[in-house]
């Protein structure tokens, strides 16, 4: 149960709300369930009773008191958890009596207690309304009422078999979790058609600006890029005492400022400056793929810390750094997974450890990883970039699983649930990046000769305990993908036994959703194997673009450009190096033919492979039978004629396979174009930010570095292979 009290001075106004329809007509059957003497007339049941009469009865002692009281109305709501059973009126009456006794309104056995009522107008909660003047004309002593009421609610939950929220009532929990939006803020967001409140959006923006920032200047620049106003709070002496933040109103009402402590405990000025003191390492790569692989190694290092009886200091550092890493990853990820990663970052905020100074070394490593992710910029979701994304996401999933276990051991049930929610979001994002590569590797593994699979299985049994090896081998698809990876690495000159020993030595794999997948991504990262699947050539891109335009149309909405902070000098440090225990691999021999499945190229399809009329009908069909004609429909809603239905049902196996292959290529092409469009916008945005306002893309391309210009032309070749968008040399 949850409960909160407010104070006021208008008894009749409070009664009108309790017995009225509510702000959204949500009140049903308002009536009394309990009162101070059990004989109070109920306007909800007695048609002859009025709210004014009930007001006069409640205010009797206030009138007799004879002196003005600032806030004599005590209004407390008590709400059951949505998962609890529906309590009866008698149950709620008993709860109300215990709550007013604990609050100090009506202590047990006190003949001079305050007057109060309990009104129920919904299944899941009641409202207690009281006046704070006692019968002996003294004011009730309510100081500390919230703590006493919550202690009583914990007892009530245990006795009535309701969901226990005891772990959320500690001061440590309240100090750790983000500050929730008030009811007024949520109603304002609803009126304005926004998904979240200004407080929640502001907290997210501040965290994104803080991710990887090495100084107050970088933090301020990040806030400006996020559209956040930054102010300072000063003491009478003029000294700065704190930060305050606001979103630009845009409606003429002026900004609404929030201090850092009103957003989250770790967003106060001292806590933010403590992160700057911790410092970050300078980025050492400009490749988004390399940055993700390095970040996954850093996360694996944090996983080792959590797996080795960590203390609260270490967990605090891992969680704080993990939030920054997830924010940086969300800002630089494609649309394919960005939303889920952002949800994961927001859920991880509720796993923070309060009143603990994070370990500087552990926090520095995670913040440095976040900084490097932002420095290298956005990526796509396919090929090497998709494999790198899947690798870091698999590491983050393990991290959050261990955070959940640590909180569960400490008895922090809600923090553990939040960590599990984080892992669920990360699993969704992981599946969107890893599904196709793992499927490709599984197919390769199934095609391996029996003696090769047996050799890799023997290496696995040697590296893992018997139960874990059996678990990996029982995962049919996962084991096939791992076997293919081991065979590919072996062909490149690596020893499978050494690779498995290095990959499994990091931590015990019992907590992993798929130990085989974890090992697969770690080994591919450590050996620098190419992304699974055939590389897409410029010719394929042009062919897919033509195919995309010849089939159904597509609409791509350019995403909002993300802020990328510039690097600044910082102190050097060490970061986990994934290849430290492996032999160097400067060049990789091509994998053997057995590891490369035949891929059918659209450019090699002969016209005799399919009939044009059949393919046209397949691409235009909705594959849903209409009850009126017993046929499929065209994309515009017209039913197939019987002749068309007979034609399409007469498609050969070769034609069906060709259709499925072309459809999948089109879907993949659309996603690739969306990712490339996002990257083009982000790249141009970096130059437009420093160029005159009327600059064009041609001007930006002219001043690009050689590396950026090469990347720009590569992206244009994907987005506009025939030059229909714009060319870098256009004026």
XYZ file of C-alpha atoms in Angstrom:
731
model
C 0.000 0.000 0.000
C 1.024 3.577 -0.543
C -0.141 6.629 1.371
C 0.422 10.345 1.206
C -1.022 13.237 3.203
C -1.743 16.834 2.183
C -2.938 19.744 4.286
C -5.489 22.420 3.505
C -7.992 24.878 4.949
C -11.221 24.202 3.015
C -13.161 21.283 4.486
C -16.164 21.710 2.174
C -13.948 21.853 -0.919
C -12.274 18.588 0.044
C -15.680 16.938 0.587
C -16.915 18.134 -2.809
C -13.936 16.475 -4.427
C -14.380 13.196 -2.534
C -18.095 12.944 -3.306
C -17.852 14.473 -6.773
C -17.174 12.824 -10.150
C -13.415 13.403 -9.994
C -11.194 15.155 -12.487
C -11.898 12.564 -15.186
C -15.190 11.066 -13.969
C -13.214 8.324 -12.257
C -15.147 8.402 -8.963
C -17.851 5.728 -8.639
C -20.267 5.213 -5.733
C -18.599 7.518 -3.158
C -19.596 6.542 0.386
C -18.310 6.410 3.949
C -16.642 3.254 5.203
C -15.643 4.573 8.653
C -15.792 7.698 10.836
C -14.746 8.910 14.277
C -17.924 7.673 16.005
C -19.569 5.401 13.402
C -22.791 7.437 13.328
C -21.931 10.236 10.895
C -24.585 10.808 8.197
C -23.321 9.727 4.771
C -24.255 12.022 1.836
C -23.376 9.150 -0.496
C -26.020 6.858 0.995
C -28.494 9.163 2.778
C -30.336 11.494 0.339
C -31.302 13.783 3.232
C -27.695 14.391 4.290
C -25.681 17.208 2.729
C -22.008 17.961 2.388
C -22.521 21.168 4.388
C -23.871 19.162 7.339
C -20.892 16.832 7.161
C -18.571 19.838 6.983
C -20.153 21.371 10.093
C -19.716 18.113 12.004
C -16.056 17.818 11.055
C -15.295 21.486 11.795
C -17.013 21.597 15.196
C -13.794 21.629 17.238
C -12.141 24.042 14.789
C -14.965 26.544 15.342
C -14.797 26.059 19.108
C -11.032 26.620 19.018
C -11.739 30.257 18.211
C -8.382 31.084 16.683
C -7.316 31.037 13.042
C -5.474 27.912 11.973
C -3.456 27.988 8.765
C -4.175 24.411 7.642
C -6.693 22.549 9.734
C -7.666 19.959 7.096
C -5.711 16.693 7.055
C -6.298 14.665 3.869
C -4.593 11.292 3.473
C -5.006 8.810 0.632
C -4.334 5.085 1.133
C -4.066 2.993 -2.038
C -3.609 -0.754 -2.479
C -1.197 -2.199 -5.021
C -2.773 -3.089 -8.405
C -1.855 -6.742 -7.824
C -3.682 -6.919 -4.471
C -7.118 -8.412 -4.054
C -10.093 -6.038 -3.820
C -10.706 -5.221 -0.171
C -14.225 -5.007 1.258
C -15.659 -1.917 2.977
C -15.065 -3.603 6.341
C -11.425 -4.254 5.393
C -10.935 -0.621 4.431
C -12.659 0.549 7.621
C -10.168 -1.445 9.688
C -7.279 -0.036 7.652
C -8.577 3.530 8.148
C -8.806 3.149 11.955
C -5.261 1.831 12.163
C -3.930 4.601 9.916
C -5.528 7.478 11.856
C -4.245 5.933 15.096
C -0.718 5.691 13.731
C -0.813 9.218 12.301
C -1.837 10.754 15.614
C -5.296 11.856 14.443
C -7.181 9.393 16.638
C -4.887 7.326 18.910
C -6.453 4.166 20.297
C -8.448 4.810 23.470
C -8.195 8.617 23.227
C -11.631 10.165 24.018
C -10.464 13.611 22.850
C -9.238 12.518 19.424
C -9.770 14.544 16.242
C -12.823 14.041 14.054
C -12.289 12.112 10.831
C -14.035 10.167 8.075
C -12.915 7.625 5.478
C -14.499 7.853 1.996
C -14.293 5.168 -0.675
C -15.055 5.995 -4.308
C -12.972 3.299 -6.060
C -12.044 -0.338 -5.532
C -8.374 0.228 -4.793
C -8.179 3.180 -2.384
C -9.802 5.315 0.290
C -9.436 8.946 1.394
C -9.178 9.883 5.061
C -10.338 13.428 5.820
C -9.813 14.875 9.298
C -9.660 18.197 11.118
C -6.616 18.646 13.309
C -8.210 20.245 16.398
C -8.927 17.767 19.190
C -11.952 17.742 21.507
C -9.815 19.232 24.288
C -9.194 22.179 21.900
C -5.528 21.426 21.336
C -3.954 20.709 17.989
C -2.976 17.176 17.098
C 0.730 16.390 17.109
C 1.383 15.056 13.600
C 5.120 15.477 13.284
C 6.600 12.284 11.800
C 3.165 10.955 10.830
C 4.367 9.632 7.455
C 6.953 7.304 8.998
C 4.478 5.997 11.584
C 1.788 5.410 8.964
C 4.178 3.547 6.680
C 5.325 1.338 9.543
C 1.682 0.489 10.238
C 1.033 -0.204 6.546
C 3.901 -2.691 6.545
C 2.174 -4.563 9.376
C -1.187 -4.389 7.584
C 0.320 -5.796 4.382
C 1.806 -8.721 6.254
C -1.375 -9.503 8.180
C -3.734 -9.197 5.195
C -1.493 -10.996 2.708
C -1.031 -7.921 0.507
C 2.002 -7.036 -1.578
C 4.754 -5.790 0.698
C 6.340 -2.440 -0.111
C 8.455 -2.388 3.036
C 11.733 -2.078 1.140
C 10.525 1.117 -0.561
C 9.871 2.841 2.759
C 13.473 3.121 3.840
C 15.356 6.383 3.669
C 18.097 4.658 1.672
C 15.613 3.677 -1.054
C 14.106 7.146 -1.237
C 17.524 8.713 -1.511
C 18.561 6.354 -4.301
C 15.640 6.360 -6.734
C 14.754 9.299 -9.005
C 12.215 11.778 -7.743
C 8.779 10.933 -9.116
C 6.575 13.443 -10.893
C 3.714 14.884 -8.867
C 0.092 14.357 -9.785
C -0.147 17.931 -11.054
C 2.872 17.393 -13.316
C 1.397 14.184 -14.728
C -1.952 15.875 -15.408
C -0.160 18.737 -17.156
C 1.682 16.282 -19.384
C -1.608 14.554 -20.184
C -3.259 17.858 -21.121
C -0.346 18.709 -23.401
C -0.371 15.289 -25.041
C 3.110 14.342 -23.763
C 4.115 10.814 -22.837
C 6.159 11.858 -19.803
C 6.255 14.778 -17.383
C 8.633 17.724 -17.671
C 10.509 16.448 -14.607
C 11.144 13.041 -16.200
C 12.163 14.507 -19.572
C 14.439 16.990 -17.848
C 16.129 14.287 -15.775
C 16.756 12.206 -18.914
C 18.234 15.196 -20.748
C 20.522 16.072 -17.826
C 21.775 12.497 -17.613
C 22.489 12.415 -21.340
C 24.456 15.642 -21.085
C 26.401 14.222 -18.139
C 27.262 10.949 -19.911
C 31.017 10.961 -20.518
C 31.400 14.704 -19.781
C 34.871 15.467 -18.411
C 34.298 19.017 -17.182
C 31.649 21.549 -16.280
C 32.132 23.214 -19.680
C 31.382 19.988 -21.542
C 28.405 19.367 -19.287
C 27.008 22.844 -20.023
C 27.541 22.338 -23.755
C 25.719 19.025 -23.567
C 22.797 20.626 -21.748
C 22.551 23.314 -24.411
C 22.531 20.670 -27.137
C 19.701 18.889 -25.298
C 17.708 22.136 -25.055
C 18.112 22.397 -21.272
C 18.565 25.699 -19.446
C 21.241 25.712 -16.734
C 21.194 28.028 -13.749
C 22.948 28.222 -10.407
C 21.641 28.686 -6.908
C 23.586 31.075 -4.721
C 23.871 31.611 -0.997
C 23.438 35.126 0.464
C 27.227 35.404 0.342
C 27.146 34.920 -3.420
C 28.730 31.466 -3.350
C 27.280 28.891 -5.730
C 25.423 26.224 -3.748
C 23.789 24.152 -6.474
C 22.510 23.699 -9.999
C 19.016 24.220 -11.303
C 17.663 23.019 -14.629
C 14.673 23.810 -16.833
C 13.243 23.013 -20.221
C 12.522 25.926 -22.528
C 8.778 26.506 -22.161
C 7.999 27.738 -25.653
C 4.457 28.754 -24.650
C 5.177 32.122 -23.072
C 4.736 30.860 -19.506
C 8.433 30.837 -18.684
C 10.616 27.885 -17.682
C 9.868 25.711 -14.657
C 13.113 25.219 -12.730
C 14.097 22.070 -10.848
C 17.093 21.784 -8.578
C 19.298 18.767 -9.148
C 18.103 17.160 -5.915
C 14.497 17.336 -7.182
C 15.477 15.227 -10.189
C 17.700 12.601 -8.539
C 20.054 12.410 -5.591
C 23.098 11.962 -7.834
C 22.321 15.034 -9.971
C 23.189 17.604 -7.330
C 26.150 19.905 -7.978
C 28.494 18.132 -5.503
C 27.650 14.716 -6.969
C 28.138 15.929 -10.548
C 31.469 17.569 -9.705
C 32.573 14.349 -8.008
C 32.256 12.666 -11.404
C 34.379 15.357 -13.008
C 37.016 14.777 -10.332
C 36.930 11.059 -11.143
C 37.911 11.989 -14.687
C 37.754 10.140 -17.982
C 40.317 8.712 -20.375
C 40.803 10.233 -23.802
C 39.164 8.280 -26.649
C 41.689 6.103 -28.449
C 39.665 5.215 -31.549
C 37.446 6.959 -34.069
C 35.688 3.769 -35.124
C 32.180 3.218 -33.683
C 32.672 -0.531 -34.046
C 35.945 -0.501 -32.100
C 34.385 1.749 -29.457
C 31.588 -0.758 -28.894
C 33.988 -3.655 -28.627
C 36.148 -1.714 -26.140
C 33.047 -0.753 -24.156
C 31.935 -4.387 -24.016
C 35.362 -5.305 -22.590
C 34.923 -2.607 -19.942
C 31.485 -3.961 -19.078
C 32.948 -7.473 -18.828
C 35.474 -6.105 -16.334
C 32.565 -4.691 -14.299
C 30.843 -8.074 -14.537
C 33.900 -9.689 -12.933
C 33.671 -7.184 -10.091
C 29.996 -7.972 -9.457
C 30.651 -11.705 -9.586
C 33.305 -11.546 -6.856
C 31.369 -10.602 -3.687
C 31.216 -6.846 -4.385
C 30.598 -4.240 -1.722
C 28.138 -1.368 -1.995
C 30.867 1.035 -3.159
C 31.667 -1.104 -6.183
C 28.010 -1.699 -7.061
C 27.322 2.044 -6.835
C 30.131 2.709 -9.310
C 28.949 0.039 -11.733
C 25.344 1.273 -11.677
C 26.292 4.954 -12.051
C 28.680 4.178 -14.878
C 26.198 1.772 -16.437
C 23.562 4.500 -16.676
C 26.038 6.756 -18.478
C 27.077 3.944 -20.829
C 23.448 3.162 -21.681
C 22.660 6.831 -22.298
C 25.668 7.125 -24.603
C 24.693 3.911 -26.367
C 21.104 5.104 -26.828
C 22.283 8.411 -28.312
C 24.489 6.633 -30.858
C 22.341 3.583 -31.680
C 20.105 3.209 -34.731
C 16.336 3.509 -34.521
C 16.259 -0.281 -34.529
C 17.213 -0.451 -30.842
C 17.438 3.124 -29.548
C 14.066 3.188 -27.772
C 14.648 -0.058 -25.883
C 18.125 1.014 -24.786
C 16.732 4.315 -23.524
C 14.040 2.449 -21.560
C 16.789 0.260 -20.117
C 18.749 3.333 -18.979
C 15.669 4.772 -17.282
C 14.935 1.495 -15.495
C 18.545 1.176 -14.331
C 18.186 4.512 -12.500
C 15.977 2.698 -9.977
C 18.799 0.311 -9.048
C 21.130 2.986 -7.682
C 22.807 2.530 -4.299
C 22.287 5.504 -1.993
C 24.530 7.158 0.553
C 27.597 5.464 -0.926
C 30.574 7.098 -2.602
C 31.248 5.183 -5.812
C 34.654 3.632 -6.409
C 36.595 6.095 -8.544
C 38.541 3.541 -10.580
C 35.458 1.520 -11.518
C 33.397 4.621 -12.289
C 36.198 6.120 -14.381
C 36.366 3.047 -16.625
C 32.618 3.082 -17.319
C 32.512 6.850 -17.890
C 35.457 6.592 -20.275
C 33.592 3.950 -22.258
C 30.567 6.246 -22.468
C 32.754 9.137 -23.613
C 34.317 7.038 -26.362
C 30.907 5.880 -27.590
C 29.796 9.498 -27.942
C 33.071 10.575 -29.499
C 32.925 7.977 -32.271
C 29.333 8.887 -33.122
C 26.254 7.008 -34.333
C 26.266 3.638 -36.053
C 23.972 1.502 -38.143
C 22.477 -1.806 -37.147
C 23.872 -4.183 -39.743
C 27.149 -5.880 -40.590
C 30.115 -5.157 -38.340
C 28.197 -2.403 -36.557
C 25.325 -4.754 -35.757
C 27.721 -7.426 -34.479
C 29.460 -4.878 -32.252
C 26.094 -3.702 -30.912
C 25.059 -7.290 -30.147
C 28.361 -7.849 -28.320
C 28.036 -4.888 -25.966
C 24.340 -5.568 -25.382
C 25.075 -9.177 -24.403
C 27.641 -7.891 -21.884
C 25.185 -5.327 -20.489
C 22.523 -8.000 -20.053
C 24.898 -10.018 -17.876
C 25.766 -6.887 -15.915
C 22.140 -6.093 -15.091
C 21.402 -9.712 -14.177
C 24.194 -9.571 -11.583
C 22.969 -6.198 -10.303
C 19.539 -7.788 -9.809
C 21.089 -10.694 -7.897
C 23.073 -8.370 -5.626
C 19.978 -6.329 -4.746
C 17.962 -9.495 -4.151
C 20.581 -10.743 -1.694
C 20.468 -7.389 0.101
C 16.664 -7.598 0.359
C 16.113 -4.715 -2.090
C 13.195 -6.299 -3.922
C 12.159 -3.261 -5.942
C 15.705 -2.439 -7.042
C 16.083 -6.072 -8.105
C 12.839 -5.861 -10.095
C 14.093 -2.675 -11.777
C 17.330 -4.427 -12.770
C 15.334 -7.303 -14.256
C 13.245 -4.802 -16.212
C 16.466 -3.270 -17.507
C 17.642 -6.688 -18.649
C 14.332 -7.318 -20.423
C 14.677 -4.106 -22.458
C 18.261 -4.979 -23.309
C 17.228 -8.464 -24.420
C 14.736 -6.929 -26.833
C 17.394 -4.608 -28.250
C 19.878 -7.490 -28.434
C 17.445 -9.648 -30.372
C 17.025 -6.965 -33.012
C 20.767 -6.875 -33.656
C 21.720 -10.493 -33.038
C 18.823 -12.409 -34.561
C 20.074 -12.490 -38.146
C 23.818 -13.023 -37.385
C 23.091 -15.842 -34.920
C 20.751 -17.482 -37.436
C 23.469 -17.228 -40.088
C 26.078 -18.724 -37.761
C 23.691 -21.502 -36.725
C 23.261 -22.449 -40.362
C 27.035 -22.489 -40.805
C 27.429 -24.642 -37.697
C 24.899 -27.182 -38.910
C 26.879 -27.526 -42.161
C 30.163 -28.255 -40.397
C 31.551 -31.763 -40.869
C 30.876 -34.089 -37.967
C 34.544 -34.407 -36.996
C 34.878 -30.596 -36.757
C 31.827 -30.290 -34.476
C 33.111 -33.149 -32.319
C 36.501 -31.429 -31.979
C 34.865 -28.145 -30.909
C 32.600 -30.003 -28.454
C 35.630 -31.651 -26.878
C 37.289 -28.253 -26.456
C 34.101 -26.921 -24.839
C 33.897 -29.811 -22.358
C 37.538 -29.223 -21.458
C 36.994 -25.499 -20.805
C 33.674 -25.583 -18.921
C 32.364 -27.516 -15.929
C 30.345 -30.551 -16.958
C 26.938 -29.052 -16.147
C 27.621 -25.818 -18.036
C 29.052 -27.651 -21.024
C 25.945 -29.826 -21.133
C 23.779 -26.720 -21.019
C 25.624 -25.149 -23.953
C 25.483 -28.324 -26.024
C 21.754 -28.644 -25.317
C 21.159 -25.206 -26.830
C 20.892 -26.413 -30.419
C 21.009 -23.072 -32.264
C 23.407 -21.453 -29.792
C 25.826 -24.363 -29.915
C 25.752 -24.447 -33.718
C 26.627 -20.714 -33.797
C 29.433 -21.210 -31.259
C 30.826 -24.204 -33.170
C 30.860 -22.177 -36.389
C 32.669 -19.343 -34.619
C 35.270 -21.689 -33.153
C 35.829 -23.293 -36.548
C 36.194 -19.886 -38.197
C 38.661 -18.749 -35.523
C 40.595 -21.999 -35.853
C 40.864 -21.438 -39.617
C 42.219 -17.965 -38.854
C 45.050 -19.429 -36.773
C 43.612 -19.399 -33.227
C 43.513 -22.255 -30.760
C 39.884 -23.042 -29.715
C 41.036 -24.268 -26.305
C 42.822 -20.976 -25.583
C 39.862 -18.947 -26.830
C 37.367 -20.821 -24.663
C 39.617 -20.629 -21.611
C 39.934 -16.872 -22.062
C 36.210 -16.324 -22.715
C 34.970 -18.520 -19.872
C 37.585 -17.329 -17.396
C 35.901 -13.960 -17.040
C 32.956 -15.177 -15.005
C 30.744 -18.135 -14.252
C 28.129 -18.439 -17.024
C 25.239 -19.877 -15.033
C 23.389 -16.562 -15.025
C 23.530 -16.002 -18.773
C 20.341 -16.440 -20.810
C 22.397 -18.239 -23.460
C 25.927 -19.115 -22.454
C 26.594 -20.171 -26.033
C 25.662 -16.722 -27.365
C 27.832 -14.992 -24.748
C 30.822 -17.113 -25.709
C 30.143 -16.591 -29.410
C 30.220 -12.796 -29.194
C 33.219 -12.698 -26.857
C 35.281 -14.950 -29.090
C 34.355 -13.018 -32.234
C 35.322 -9.785 -30.499
C 38.593 -11.102 -29.088
C 39.698 -12.589 -32.421
C 38.435 -9.720 -34.605
C 36.419 -12.068 -36.790
C 34.325 -10.380 -39.485
C 30.604 -9.949 -38.989
C 28.564 -13.056 -39.842
C 27.064 -13.008 -43.327
C 28.245 -11.933 -46.729
C 29.449 -8.350 -47.025
C 27.135 -6.024 -48.949
C 28.820 -4.564 -52.040
C 28.029 -1.211 -53.717
C 26.506 -3.179 -56.568
C 24.156 -4.902 -54.104
C 23.189 -1.533 -52.639
C 22.300 -0.124 -56.045
C 20.372 -3.253 -56.941
C 18.463 -3.208 -53.635
C 17.653 0.481 -54.067
C 16.211 -0.242 -57.511
C 14.279 -3.160 -56.066
C 12.995 -0.959 -53.243
C 11.711 1.662 -55.688
C 10.161 -0.963 -57.973
C 8.139 -2.538 -55.153
C 5.994 -0.792 -52.566
C 7.063 2.722 -51.582
C 8.894 3.563 -48.409
C 8.859 6.538 -46.086
C 11.853 7.405 -43.972
C 11.514 10.002 -41.220
C 14.871 11.608 -40.446
C 15.600 11.274 -36.737
C 16.646 14.156 -34.555
C 20.430 14.659 -34.637
C 22.197 13.759 -31.428
C 24.845 15.759 -29.614
C 28.396 14.512 -29.844
C 30.798 16.129 -27.411
C 34.315 16.954 -28.542
C 37.238 15.364 -26.814
C 39.226 17.263 -24.261
C 42.504 16.560 -22.498
C 42.197 14.286 -19.551
C 44.247 12.003 -17.444
C 45.317 8.693 -18.802
C 44.284 5.399 -17.344
C 44.000 1.749 -18.105
C 41.033 -0.057 -19.551
C 40.438 -3.754 -19.929
C 41.958 -5.029 -23.154
C 40.042 -7.947 -24.675
C 42.968 -9.347 -26.639
C 45.555 -9.291 -23.845
C 45.596 -13.062 -23.370
C 45.365 -13.954 -27.075
C 47.945 -14.233 -29.831
C 48.091 -11.098 -31.995
C 46.049 -11.128 -35.177
C 47.201 -8.510 -37.627
C 45.500 -10.120 -40.584
C 42.898 -12.823 -40.825
C 43.035 -15.520 -43.519
C 39.834 -16.046 -45.420
C 37.562 -18.663 -43.840
C 37.350 -22.028 -45.554
C 34.632 -22.528 -48.157
C 32.678 -24.798 -45.826
C 32.018 -21.859 -43.492
C 30.485 -19.621 -46.165
C 26.959 -20.724 -47.109
C 25.880 -20.055 -50.659
C 23.980 -16.786 -50.887
C 21.750 -16.181 -53.835
C 22.432 -12.883 -55.587
C 19.568 -10.963 -57.152
C 21.818 -10.013 -60.047
C 22.296 -13.681 -60.967
C 18.600 -14.618 -60.994
C 17.611 -15.789 -64.436
C 14.298 -14.745 -65.877
C 13.368 -18.415 -66.231
C 13.451 -18.761 -62.411
C 10.065 -17.101 -62.060
C 7.037 -15.870 -63.933
C 6.550 -12.119 -63.840
C 2.765 -12.258 -63.363
C 3.118 -14.614 -60.394
C 5.742 -12.426 -58.728
C 3.640 -9.291 -59.256
C 0.674 -10.953 -57.550
C 2.786 -12.215 -54.645
C 4.210 -8.730 -53.985
C 0.705 -7.202 -54.166
C -1.083 -9.790 -51.988
C -2.108 -9.394 -48.351
C -2.268 -13.212 -47.822
C -5.590 -12.962 -45.923
C -8.690 -14.776 -47.153
C -11.792 -12.638 -47.600
C -15.006 -14.320 -46.423
C -17.040 -12.733 -49.226
C -14.913 -13.934 -52.161
C -12.783 -16.656 -50.540
C -9.705 -15.029 -52.106
C -6.831 -12.813 -51.072
C -6.824 -9.053 -51.640
C -4.594 -6.609 -53.474
C -2.689 -4.000 -51.461
C -5.347 -1.422 -52.400
C -8.159 -3.601 -50.987
C -9.518 -5.039 -54.250
C -10.247 -8.769 -54.029
C -8.312 -11.155 -56.219
C -10.257 -12.560 -59.108
C -10.599 -16.315 -59.197
C -8.101 -16.389 -62.033
C -5.594 -14.320 -60.062
C -6.094 -16.516 -56.998
C -5.536 -19.653 -59.058
C -2.421 -18.126 -60.616
C -0.825 -17.176 -57.310
C -1.673 -20.523 -55.701
C 0.058 -22.161 -58.659
C 3.394 -20.592 -57.754
C 6.242 -23.056 -57.866
C 8.579 -23.693 -54.948
C 11.310 -21.803 -56.822
C 9.016 -18.796 -57.244
C 8.015 -18.824 -53.552
C 11.653 -19.012 -52.455
C 12.569 -16.193 -54.830
C 9.720 -14.047 -53.495
C 10.759 -14.616 -49.866
C 14.370 -13.821 -50.680
C 13.461 -10.588 -52.506
C 11.094 -9.527 -49.734
C 13.734 -10.072 -47.052
C 16.295 -8.135 -49.093
C 13.874 -5.226 -49.395
C 13.217 -5.184 -45.635
C 16.943 -5.284 -44.963
C 17.505 -2.522 -47.515
C 14.871 -0.284 -45.923
C 16.497 -0.691 -42.521
C 19.936 -0.010 -43.961
C 18.674 3.181 -45.610
C 17.075 4.345 -42.341
C 20.333 3.773 -40.434
C 22.397 5.512 -43.142
C 20.001 8.475 -43.235
C 20.424 8.922 -39.487
C 24.201 8.802 -39.808
C 24.206 11.363 -42.670
C 22.118 13.792 -40.616
C 24.357 13.384 -37.566
C 27.505 13.884 -39.663
C 26.173 17.038 -41.340
C 24.896 18.362 -38.012
C 28.425 18.395 -36.598
C 29.520 20.768 -39.381
C 26.330 22.840 -39.542
C 26.826 23.601 -35.832
C 29.933 25.652 -36.660
C 29.045 26.906 -40.170
C 26.915 29.959 -41.045
C 23.158 29.460 -40.795
C 22.595 29.490 -44.578
C 25.195 26.816 -45.322
C 24.252 23.877 -47.544
C 25.302 20.257 -47.546
C 27.769 21.044 -50.342
C 29.460 23.651 -48.135
C 29.662 21.185 -45.252
C 31.111 18.496 -47.525
C 33.756 20.915 -48.797
C 35.181 21.528 -45.318
C 34.988 17.931 -44.077
C 38.061 16.050 -43.033
C 39.222 13.363 -45.416
C 37.903 10.650 -43.115
C 34.488 12.284 -42.742
C 34.267 12.945 -46.469
C 34.931 9.277 -47.210
C 32.283 8.239 -44.696
C 29.868 10.831 -46.109
C 30.243 9.465 -49.631
C 29.826 5.894 -48.368
C 26.567 6.810 -46.657
C 25.291 8.654 -49.724
C 25.978 5.573 -51.790
C 23.517 3.753 -49.511
C 20.882 6.475 -49.177
C 20.982 7.718 -52.784
C 22.947 5.368 -55.043
C 21.721 7.126 -58.186
C 22.228 10.640 -56.813
C 18.551 11.492 -56.425
C 19.051 13.049 -52.978
C 22.017 15.366 -53.491
C 25.660 15.033 -54.361
C 28.498 16.424 -52.236
C 29.742 18.548 -55.133
C 26.387 20.204 -55.880
C 26.222 23.937 -55.468
